Short mmCIF file of C-alpha atoms in Angstrom, two decimals:
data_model
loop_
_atom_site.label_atom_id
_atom_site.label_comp_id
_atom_site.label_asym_id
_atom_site.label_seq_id
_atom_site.Cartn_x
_atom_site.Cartn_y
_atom_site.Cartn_z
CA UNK D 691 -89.26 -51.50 -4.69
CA UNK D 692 -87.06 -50.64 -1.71
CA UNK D 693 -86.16 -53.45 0.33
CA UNK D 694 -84.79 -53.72 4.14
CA UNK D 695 -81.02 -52.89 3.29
CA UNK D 696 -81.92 -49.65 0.60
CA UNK D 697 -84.24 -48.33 4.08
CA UNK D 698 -81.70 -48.74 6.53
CA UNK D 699 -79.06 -46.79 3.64
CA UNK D 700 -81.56 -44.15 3.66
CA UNK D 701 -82.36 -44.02 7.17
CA UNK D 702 -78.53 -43.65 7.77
CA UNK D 703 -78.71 -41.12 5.46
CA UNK D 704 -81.04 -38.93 7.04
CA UNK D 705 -79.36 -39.48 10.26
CA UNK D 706 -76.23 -38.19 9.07
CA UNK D 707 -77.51 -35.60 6.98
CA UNK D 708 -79.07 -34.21 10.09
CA UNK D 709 -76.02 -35.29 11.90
CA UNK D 710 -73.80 -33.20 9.55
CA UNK D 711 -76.84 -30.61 9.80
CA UNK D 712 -77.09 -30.00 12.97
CA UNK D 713 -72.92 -29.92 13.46
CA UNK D 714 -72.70 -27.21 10.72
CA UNK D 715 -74.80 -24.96 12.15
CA UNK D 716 -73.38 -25.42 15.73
CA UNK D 717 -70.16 -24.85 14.22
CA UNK D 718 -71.06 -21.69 12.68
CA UNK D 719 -72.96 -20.73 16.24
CA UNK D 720 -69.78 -21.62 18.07
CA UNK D 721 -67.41 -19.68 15.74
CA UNK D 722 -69.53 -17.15 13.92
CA UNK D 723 -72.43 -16.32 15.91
CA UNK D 724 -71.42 -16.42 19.40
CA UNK D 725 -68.47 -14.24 19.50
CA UNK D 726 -70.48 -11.33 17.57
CA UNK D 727 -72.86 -11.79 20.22
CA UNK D 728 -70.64 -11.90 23.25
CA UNK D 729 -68.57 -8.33 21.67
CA UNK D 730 -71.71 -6.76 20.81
CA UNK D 731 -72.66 -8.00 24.77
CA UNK D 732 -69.03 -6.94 26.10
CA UNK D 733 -69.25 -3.28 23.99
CA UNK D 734 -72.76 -2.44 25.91
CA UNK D 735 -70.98 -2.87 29.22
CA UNK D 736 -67.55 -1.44 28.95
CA UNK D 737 -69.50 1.56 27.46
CA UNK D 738 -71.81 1.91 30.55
CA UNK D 739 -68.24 0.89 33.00
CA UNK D 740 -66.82 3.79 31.10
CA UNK D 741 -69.47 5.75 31.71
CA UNK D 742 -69.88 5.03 35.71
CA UNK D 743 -66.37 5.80 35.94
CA UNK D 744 -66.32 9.00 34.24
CA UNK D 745 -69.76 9.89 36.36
CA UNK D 746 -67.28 9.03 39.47
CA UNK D 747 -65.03 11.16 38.47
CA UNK D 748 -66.91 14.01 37.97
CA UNK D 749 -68.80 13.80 40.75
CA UNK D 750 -64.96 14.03 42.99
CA UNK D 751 -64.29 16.45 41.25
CA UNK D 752 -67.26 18.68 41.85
CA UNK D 753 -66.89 17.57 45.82
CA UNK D 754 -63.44 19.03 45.82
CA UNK D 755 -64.26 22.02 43.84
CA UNK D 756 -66.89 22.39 46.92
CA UNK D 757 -64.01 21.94 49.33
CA UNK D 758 -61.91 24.64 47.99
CA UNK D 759 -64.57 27.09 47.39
CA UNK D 760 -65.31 26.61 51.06
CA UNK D 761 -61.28 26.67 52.08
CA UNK D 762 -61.56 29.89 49.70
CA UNK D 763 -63.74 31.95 51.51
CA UNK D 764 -62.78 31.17 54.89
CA UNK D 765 -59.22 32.21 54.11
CA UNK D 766 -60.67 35.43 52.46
CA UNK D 767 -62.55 35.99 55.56
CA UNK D 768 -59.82 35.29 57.73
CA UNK D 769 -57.54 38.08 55.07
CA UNK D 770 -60.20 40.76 55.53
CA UNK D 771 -60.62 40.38 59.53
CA UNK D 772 -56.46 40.44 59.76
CA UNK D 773 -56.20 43.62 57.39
CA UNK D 774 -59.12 45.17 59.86
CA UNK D 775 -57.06 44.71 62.69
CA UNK D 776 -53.78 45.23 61.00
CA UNK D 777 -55.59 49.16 60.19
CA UNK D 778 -56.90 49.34 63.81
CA UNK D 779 -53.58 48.59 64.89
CA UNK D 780 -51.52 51.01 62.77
CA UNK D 781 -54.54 53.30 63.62
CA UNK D 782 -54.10 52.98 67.47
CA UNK D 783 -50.17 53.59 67.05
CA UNK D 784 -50.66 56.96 65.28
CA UNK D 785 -53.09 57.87 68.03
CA UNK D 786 -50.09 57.03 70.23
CA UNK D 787 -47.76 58.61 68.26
CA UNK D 788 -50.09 62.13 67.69
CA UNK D 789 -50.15 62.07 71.44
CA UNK D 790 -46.49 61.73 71.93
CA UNK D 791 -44.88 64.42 70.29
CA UNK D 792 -44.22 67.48 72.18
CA UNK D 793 -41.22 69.58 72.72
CA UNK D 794 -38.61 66.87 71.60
CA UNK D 795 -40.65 65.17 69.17
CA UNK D 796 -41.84 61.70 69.05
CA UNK D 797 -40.63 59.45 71.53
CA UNK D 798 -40.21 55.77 71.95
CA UNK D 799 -41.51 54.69 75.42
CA UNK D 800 -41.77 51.12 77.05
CA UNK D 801 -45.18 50.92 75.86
CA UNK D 802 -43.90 51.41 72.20
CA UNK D 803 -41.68 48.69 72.64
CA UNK D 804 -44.22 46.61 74.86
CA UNK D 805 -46.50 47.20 71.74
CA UNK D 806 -44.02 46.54 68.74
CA UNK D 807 -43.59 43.21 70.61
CA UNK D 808 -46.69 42.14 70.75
CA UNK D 809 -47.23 43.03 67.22
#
């Protein structure tokens, strides 16, 4: 039958048939496996980074939209309150104007020149 040196030629044969097993398939792990794993890994994340940023973005974006909306109608509102005054003004001169002209005509006064001054 078998005797003591045809076991230990198949024991070493096992060994290094699992030996040359088990390093084939690490191998493959190490080379094949692994880096699908770790891009398929890396693709997830850059996707969602991509995504945070872009959210970060938009979201500035939106703030400053808010902040010139606001700077918008605060200068409109300033606009419309000048032009008021700018017509009460003009107003009050042709009142002063309408009361000025007699004989001679319209006249320019110290007040009209006070006024234009000011103005």
């Amino acid at each position: 039958m078998f005797g003591i040196l045809d076991s230990l030629k198949i024991g070493a044969g096992a060994a290094l048939g699992v030996v040359l097993t088990w390093s084939a398939l690490t191998t493959y792990d190490r080379l094949v496996d692994d880096p699908a794993v770790a891009r398929a890994a890396r693709e997830g994340y850059v996707q969602i980074a991509e995504k945070t940023a872009l959210q970060a973005e938009l979201d500035e974006i939106r703030r400053q939209r808010g902040v010139a909306d606001d700077a918008l109608r605060a200068a409109l509102t300033r606009a419309e309150t000048a032009q008021q005054e700018a017509a009460r003004a003009q107003a009050a001169y042709d009142d002063l104007v309408a009361q000025d002209s007699g004989d001679d005509g319209a006249r320019v006064d110290d007040g009209d020149l006070r006024w234009l001054r000011d103005h």
